[in-house]
Amino acid sequence: MQTTLAEPYRNTPEGDVAERILRNCVHCGFCLATCPTYQILGNELDSPRGRIYLMKQVLEGASPTAKTQLHLDRCLTCRNCETTCPSGVEYGKLLDIGRHIVEDKVGRGIAESATRAALKTGLGSPMLFNSALKLGQGVRGLMPRFLKSRIPPTETAGAWPAPRHPRRMLVLQGCVQPGLKPNINAAAARVLDRIGISLVAADEAGCCGALAHHLNDTEASLAAARRNIDAWLPHLEAGAEAVVMTASGCGVMVKDYGWLLRHDPAYADKAVRISAATRDISEILAAERDALATHRRSPPTQKRIAYHPPCTLQHGQKLGGDVEALLAQAGFALTPVAEKHLCCGSAGTYSILQPEIAGALKTRKLGHLQAGAPEMIATANIGCLTHLQSASPIPVRHWVELLDEAMAAS
Ligand code: SF4
Ligand code: SF4
């Protein structure tokens, strides 16, 4: 697409990136067919092509309005359009640039700014989030049903094996996951321990920064990235093989540290190193399939599972098929699921900020997931898990917990 950047963006690092991406878009519209918001709203301006056009106008000097901001806000950042696009348009990077410019120029009202600040602070701090969660769980029984469905009951983690193997990997504990589902990382640690890998957490690491990033707070997200890099690098230098992610939403963020910190002379190289060492737990276990096979449950569990691949895994990290293969190898029967490529509507804070669209996508997704009459739904990201569980009549679990239970019974 021919683009003539306006003066403030011409020959700037962000302007150059935006121009390169815009030139790749040939306006073909293939991406409309797989965009969840276009599917739900049917408005071209709520499609990738429409949003690209809006951002192009702004970069060429048009003044963005609250309506421009609304169409960009409604994007789930699911990156389904990137998977579909035949021209390799890096829509996610363009959206980051477009959202920042629009945020600076349009701003937000007091109430909206306060909500976004509260989400950033509350969800990004494990201490604050866990205190609020415990409070909510304490009075959960007295709550009306719609509120109760948003607060999961208290869960406990199973045992986390003490480090005992020469092979070691790091794990990101995350911000909301340890409070909501403490067993997920413990289950990953048990699975890895059985095949000769000890999983350890670096105490100084914290939230990956994705929440702040998606709420356009660049400084806070980069500060989180730098803190995690400082926490993990000494462990990698001492022999830890990888930084393991059990939440694909965090994984896609940490794999992007190298790109996000490319202009920081003190951190650019370190960030590239951390991103290169970062693996989703499915990548680690797919590479250890032979070792896992020796722990296969016999007879196989035969439990019927519907698997929902998070967008951050299939579109953001371009990882598809490993989880299904690992679950099938462990003896689970996977039910067919239509529209696997579509977002469930969770998308970080999206389900809170855009509840109508998120709710419509959740209903649509749960319909497809339950069509094969599964006993359970499995997924790979804490956001999708809690979002789907809030309306699902059957349990929604992280797939690594299911693998752990199957191995424990072998
Ligand atoms: S599919 Fe790619 S090239 Fe075609 S309109 Fe969408 S982003 Fe542009
Ligand atoms: S990221 Fe997802 S919601 Fe946003 S334009 Fe692309 S496909 Fe649509």
XYZ file of C-alpha atoms and ligand atoms in Angstrom:
426
model
C 0.000 0.000 0.000
C 1.536 3.326 -1.070
C 2.112 5.400 2.073
C 3.415 8.925 2.596
C 4.173 9.416 6.255
C 3.436 12.796 7.855
C 6.361 14.845 9.153
C 6.272 13.767 12.828
C 6.639 10.084 11.840
C 8.919 10.338 8.791
C 12.427 8.919 9.355
C 11.658 7.869 12.922
C 12.254 4.280 14.133
C 8.522 3.675 14.671
C 7.566 5.447 11.438
C 10.018 3.319 9.442
C 8.572 0.120 10.914
C 5.004 1.260 10.244
C 5.818 2.276 6.671
C 7.463 -1.087 5.938
C 4.424 -2.957 7.298
C 1.910 -0.751 5.473
C 3.737 -1.266 2.165
C 3.255 -5.035 2.493
C -0.535 -4.794 2.738
C -2.078 -5.194 -0.721
C -5.599 -4.548 0.579
C -6.781 -7.974 -0.610
C -9.169 -8.488 2.329
C -8.377 -12.195 2.883
C -7.912 -11.394 6.588
C -11.553 -10.321 7.004
C -12.743 -13.917 6.879
C -10.814 -14.924 9.993
C -11.076 -11.744 12.083
C -13.290 -12.408 15.131
C -14.435 -8.797 15.543
C -15.404 -8.563 11.875
C -17.267 -11.861 12.242
C -19.229 -10.477 15.213
C -19.705 -6.816 14.216
C -19.671 -7.011 10.396
C -18.120 -3.536 10.074
C -15.074 -3.118 7.815
C -13.587 -0.700 10.371
C -13.604 -3.567 12.891
C -11.568 -5.738 10.522
C -7.777 -5.896 10.057
C -7.950 -4.151 6.675
C -10.178 -1.404 8.088
C -7.937 -0.851 11.094
C -4.837 -0.816 8.891
C -6.537 1.852 6.793
C -7.377 3.905 9.918
C -3.775 3.689 11.131
C -2.443 4.616 7.670
C -4.607 7.743 7.684
C -3.279 8.753 11.110
C 0.332 8.112 10.076
C -0.274 10.242 6.990
C -1.378 13.137 9.164
C -5.142 12.750 9.749
C -6.335 13.569 13.267
C -7.601 10.472 15.054
C -10.931 10.687 16.873
C -12.604 8.760 19.670
C -14.142 6.615 16.906
C -10.669 5.715 15.580
C -9.697 4.762 19.111
C -12.831 2.646 19.553
C -12.098 0.564 16.442
C -8.504 -0.002 17.578
C -9.649 -0.803 21.138
C -12.047 -3.409 19.789
C -9.162 -5.368 18.261
C -8.411 -8.459 20.360
C -4.724 -8.516 19.309
C -5.358 -12.178 18.527
C -3.184 -11.932 15.373
C -5.396 -14.372 13.496
C -5.068 -11.907 10.605
C -1.290 -12.445 10.567
C -1.778 -16.188 10.162
C -4.218 -15.608 7.293
C -2.388 -12.806 5.489
C -0.650 -14.020 2.298
C 1.619 -10.935 2.254
C 3.146 -11.392 5.717
C 1.736 -8.150 7.152
C 2.933 -7.830 10.765
C -0.349 -6.420 11.976
C 0.482 -6.746 15.711
C 3.535 -4.484 15.446
C 1.586 -1.921 13.428
C -1.234 -1.954 15.984
C 1.231 -1.270 18.813
C 2.444 1.824 16.953
C -1.044 2.955 15.920
C -2.510 2.550 19.390
C 0.231 4.624 20.994
C -0.203 7.496 18.577
C -3.979 7.461 18.955
C -3.731 7.193 22.759
C -1.443 10.254 22.861
C -3.666 12.306 20.578
C -7.152 11.291 21.742
C -6.592 10.465 25.419
C -9.249 8.914 27.645
C -11.877 10.143 30.083
C -11.323 10.050 33.853
C -13.420 6.919 34.480
C -11.831 4.943 31.645
C -8.317 5.984 32.650
C -9.023 4.972 36.243
C -10.312 1.541 35.163
C -7.259 0.920 33.009
C -4.894 2.069 35.772
C -6.647 -0.180 38.295
C -6.374 -3.171 35.942
C -2.682 -2.524 35.376
C -1.890 -2.183 39.061
C -4.246 -4.841 40.381
C -3.599 -7.604 37.844
C 0.109 -6.919 37.364
C 0.955 -7.213 41.060
C 0.758 -10.763 42.437
C 0.526 -9.406 45.996
C -2.416 -7.077 45.288
C -4.153 -9.563 43.020
C -3.841 -12.443 45.484
C -5.134 -10.323 48.385
C -8.166 -9.227 46.356
C -8.726 -12.790 45.117
C -8.604 -14.229 48.648
C -11.081 -11.593 49.797
C -13.436 -12.454 46.910
C -13.066 -16.193 47.469
C -13.908 -15.694 51.147
C -17.326 -14.224 50.353
C -17.876 -16.124 47.066
C -20.757 -18.137 48.512
C -22.740 -14.954 49.208
C -22.296 -13.480 45.725
C -24.870 -13.302 42.919
C -24.253 -15.912 40.223
C -22.761 -13.552 37.573
C -20.116 -12.335 40.048
C -19.507 -15.802 41.465
C -18.735 -17.122 37.976
C -15.893 -14.593 37.695
C -14.184 -15.672 40.923
C -12.918 -19.243 40.843
C -12.992 -21.237 44.089
C -9.768 -21.644 46.071
C -7.377 -24.204 44.619
C -4.267 -25.764 46.049
C -1.123 -26.807 44.213
C 0.154 -30.355 44.353
C 3.741 -30.991 45.427
C 6.547 -29.207 43.566
C 9.525 -31.612 43.362
C 12.756 -30.344 44.905
C 15.493 -29.680 42.301
C 17.474 -32.920 41.908
C 18.498 -33.185 38.243
C 21.559 -31.799 36.472
C 19.185 -30.544 33.741
C 17.444 -27.391 34.958
C 14.942 -24.969 33.456
C 13.427 -21.728 34.726
C 9.715 -21.079 34.891
C 7.858 -17.773 34.867
C 5.508 -17.838 37.848
C 3.322 -15.086 36.376
C 1.091 -12.545 38.090
C -2.482 -13.906 38.196
C -1.862 -17.604 37.515
C -0.277 -18.577 40.866
C -3.307 -17.176 42.734
C -5.984 -18.542 40.400
C -4.469 -21.893 39.424
C -1.387 -22.636 41.522
C -1.341 -26.250 40.361
C -0.433 -25.439 36.742
C 3.238 -24.654 37.304
C 3.504 -27.402 39.946
C 2.078 -29.886 37.411
C 4.628 -28.716 34.811
C 7.380 -29.201 37.425
C 6.187 -32.771 38.158
C 5.966 -33.703 34.473
C 9.465 -32.381 33.814
C 10.856 -33.956 36.994
C 9.699 -37.408 35.801
C 11.729 -37.044 32.610
C 14.872 -35.752 34.332
C 14.472 -31.967 34.283
C 14.140 -29.801 37.405
C 11.957 -26.716 37.076
C 12.865 -23.729 39.257
C 11.529 -20.179 39.586
C 13.663 -17.049 39.984
C 12.170 -15.196 42.946
C 13.029 -11.758 41.552
C 11.027 -12.294 38.347
C 7.399 -11.138 38.165
C 4.674 -10.190 35.702
C 5.897 -10.507 32.087
C 4.605 -6.993 31.311
C 1.917 -8.045 28.813
C -0.914 -6.413 30.764
C 0.796 -3.015 30.761
C 1.834 -3.481 27.122
C -1.735 -4.079 25.973
C -2.913 -1.084 27.995
C -0.376 1.107 26.140
C 1.882 1.668 29.172
C 5.216 1.136 27.438
C 7.387 2.253 30.349
C 5.758 -0.166 32.801
C 5.941 -3.086 30.361
C 9.611 -2.434 29.565
C 10.412 -2.083 33.279
C 8.857 -5.525 33.847
C 10.894 -6.938 30.963
C 14.169 -5.500 32.315
C 13.444 -6.841 35.821
C 12.793 -10.339 34.447
C 15.888 -10.251 32.246
C 17.999 -9.320 35.284
C 16.385 -12.156 37.261
C 16.805 -14.860 34.588
C 20.112 -14.125 32.907
C 22.327 -15.290 35.828
C 20.435 -18.611 35.869
C 20.923 -19.109 32.132
C 24.605 -18.287 32.518
C 24.800 -20.876 35.315
C 23.408 -23.590 33.036
C 19.590 -23.366 33.052
C 18.516 -24.563 29.599
C 15.405 -22.500 28.975
C 12.809 -20.091 30.375
C 9.584 -22.100 30.337
C 6.149 -20.519 29.926
C 2.969 -22.278 30.999
C 0.778 -19.325 29.970
C 0.985 -18.695 26.233
C -0.033 -15.042 26.744
C 3.158 -14.512 28.769
C 5.202 -16.587 26.322
C 4.362 -14.416 23.353
C 5.351 -11.331 25.354
C 8.691 -12.692 26.609
C 9.584 -13.963 23.130
C 9.119 -10.333 22.037
C 11.494 -8.815 24.641
C 14.268 -8.729 22.017
C 12.093 -6.652 19.682
C 10.642 -4.396 22.385
C 14.039 -3.529 23.887
C 15.907 -3.205 20.575
C 16.583 0.518 21.154
C 17.880 0.065 24.716
C 21.689 -0.178 24.517
C 21.942 -1.668 28.015
C 19.355 -4.395 27.431
C 19.046 -5.060 23.677
C 21.497 -7.999 23.565
C 20.338 -9.444 26.892
C 16.719 -9.256 25.757
C 17.512 -11.132 22.527
C 19.186 -13.822 24.602
C 16.185 -14.219 26.921
C 13.733 -14.317 24.012
C 15.833 -16.971 22.277
C 15.844 -19.121 25.438
C 12.080 -18.826 25.992
C 9.903 -21.866 25.247
C 6.286 -22.737 25.743
C 5.956 -25.891 27.852
C 4.518 -27.651 24.762
C 7.749 -26.974 22.823
C 9.826 -28.443 25.648
C 7.679 -31.560 25.965
C 7.342 -32.094 22.194
C 11.135 -32.329 22.090
C 11.041 -34.894 24.923
C 8.312 -37.087 23.431
C 10.378 -40.294 23.640
C 11.060 -39.768 27.345
C 7.361 -39.056 27.934
C 6.387 -42.263 26.107
C 8.116 -44.347 28.783
C 5.647 -42.871 31.317
C 2.570 -43.564 29.204
C -0.461 -44.653 31.178
C -1.638 -48.178 30.418
C -4.462 -48.708 29.686
C -4.840 -45.180 28.232
C -7.222 -42.811 30.001
C -9.554 -42.483 26.960
C -11.007 -39.318 28.532
C -12.757 -37.168 25.946
C -11.120 -33.745 25.796
C -11.928 -30.674 23.678
C -8.785 -28.608 23.194
C -8.852 -24.825 22.718
C -5.533 -23.496 21.317
C -5.048 -19.910 22.591
C -4.398 -17.243 19.954
C -1.155 -16.363 21.713
C 0.027 -19.919 21.044
C -1.289 -20.568 17.530
C -1.093 -17.068 16.014
C 1.293 -15.174 18.321
C 3.938 -17.920 18.688
C 2.954 -19.874 15.543
C 2.873 -23.107 17.550
C 0.199 -25.523 16.472
C -0.372 -29.244 16.879
C 2.112 -30.078 19.662
C -0.400 -29.992 22.515
C -2.884 -32.143 20.602
C -0.131 -34.664 19.781
C 1.057 -34.793 23.396
C -2.469 -35.287 24.757
C -3.170 -38.002 22.173
C 0.118 -39.727 23.048
C -0.901 -39.661 26.719
C -4.125 -41.509 25.827
C -6.715 -38.711 25.716
C -9.386 -38.808 23.010
C -9.624 -35.369 21.379
C -13.079 -34.359 20.200
C -13.462 -32.408 16.938
C -13.783 -28.626 17.433
C -14.915 -26.211 14.704
C -13.392 -22.720 14.217
C -10.262 -23.595 16.203
C -8.541 -20.540 14.777
C -11.007 -18.079 16.392
C -10.370 -16.222 19.662
C -12.449 -17.105 22.750
C -12.725 -13.400 23.678
C -10.446 -13.439 26.722
C -7.462 -11.517 25.265
C -5.870 -10.187 28.457
C -8.019 -7.386 29.859
C -10.275 -7.381 26.764
C -13.010 -9.435 28.450
C -13.269 -6.704 31.108
C -12.959 -3.698 28.779
C -15.088 -5.048 25.899
C -17.528 -7.393 27.687
C -20.175 -7.594 24.919
C -17.827 -8.751 22.145
C -15.899 -10.969 24.579
C -19.155 -12.550 25.766
C -20.369 -13.230 22.214
C -17.063 -14.871 21.323
C -17.116 -16.947 24.512
C -20.612 -18.268 23.777
C -19.621 -19.124 20.198
C -16.402 -20.826 21.322
C -18.067 -22.861 24.089
C -20.701 -24.052 21.600
C -17.972 -25.434 19.335
C -15.979 -26.884 22.225
C -18.957 -28.760 23.629
C -20.266 -30.021 20.276
C -18.315 -33.305 20.558
C -19.641 -33.994 24.092
C -16.243 -33.827 25.871
C -15.836 -34.507 29.595
C -13.478 -31.595 29.902
C -11.971 -28.644 28.012
C -8.200 -28.170 27.915
C -6.305 -25.027 27.017
C -2.853 -23.459 27.369
C -3.389 -19.989 28.787
C -4.734 -18.829 32.138
C -6.800 -16.026 30.547
C -8.663 -18.384 28.182
C -9.069 -20.907 30.995
C -10.784 -18.555 33.449
C -12.803 -16.803 30.719
C -14.216 -20.084 29.366
C -14.696 -21.602 32.817
C -16.903 -18.667 33.856
C -19.648 -20.001 31.523
C -18.716 -23.638 30.979
C -20.750 -26.420 32.581
C -17.747 -28.767 32.306
C -14.290 -28.245 33.824
C -11.697 -26.197 31.925
C -8.113 -27.199 32.762
C -4.578 -26.482 31.627
C -3.490 -29.394 29.423
C -0.255 -29.925 31.384
C -2.321 -30.742 34.487
C -4.070 -33.478 32.503
C -0.734 -34.823 31.288
C 0.560 -34.810 34.873
C -2.454 -36.758 36.120
C -2.174 -39.304 33.317
C 1.537 -39.790 34.073
C 0.894 -40.090 37.815
C -1.493 -42.965 37.093
C 0.978 -44.813 34.860
S -4.755 -10.218 4.154
Fe -2.860 -9.082 4.517
S -2.486 -7.970 2.605
Fe -4.631 -8.628 2.560
S -5.780 -6.871 3.448
Fe -5.356 -8.281 5.124
S -3.421 -7.490 5.995
Fe -3.609 -6.554 3.954
S -5.687 -9.069 15.717
Fe -7.551 -10.361 15.685
S -9.231 -8.940 16.181
Fe -7.453 -7.691 15.646
S -7.709 -7.270 13.466
Fe -6.406 -9.114 13.596
S -7.824 -10.828 13.515
Fe -9.059 -8.995 13.944
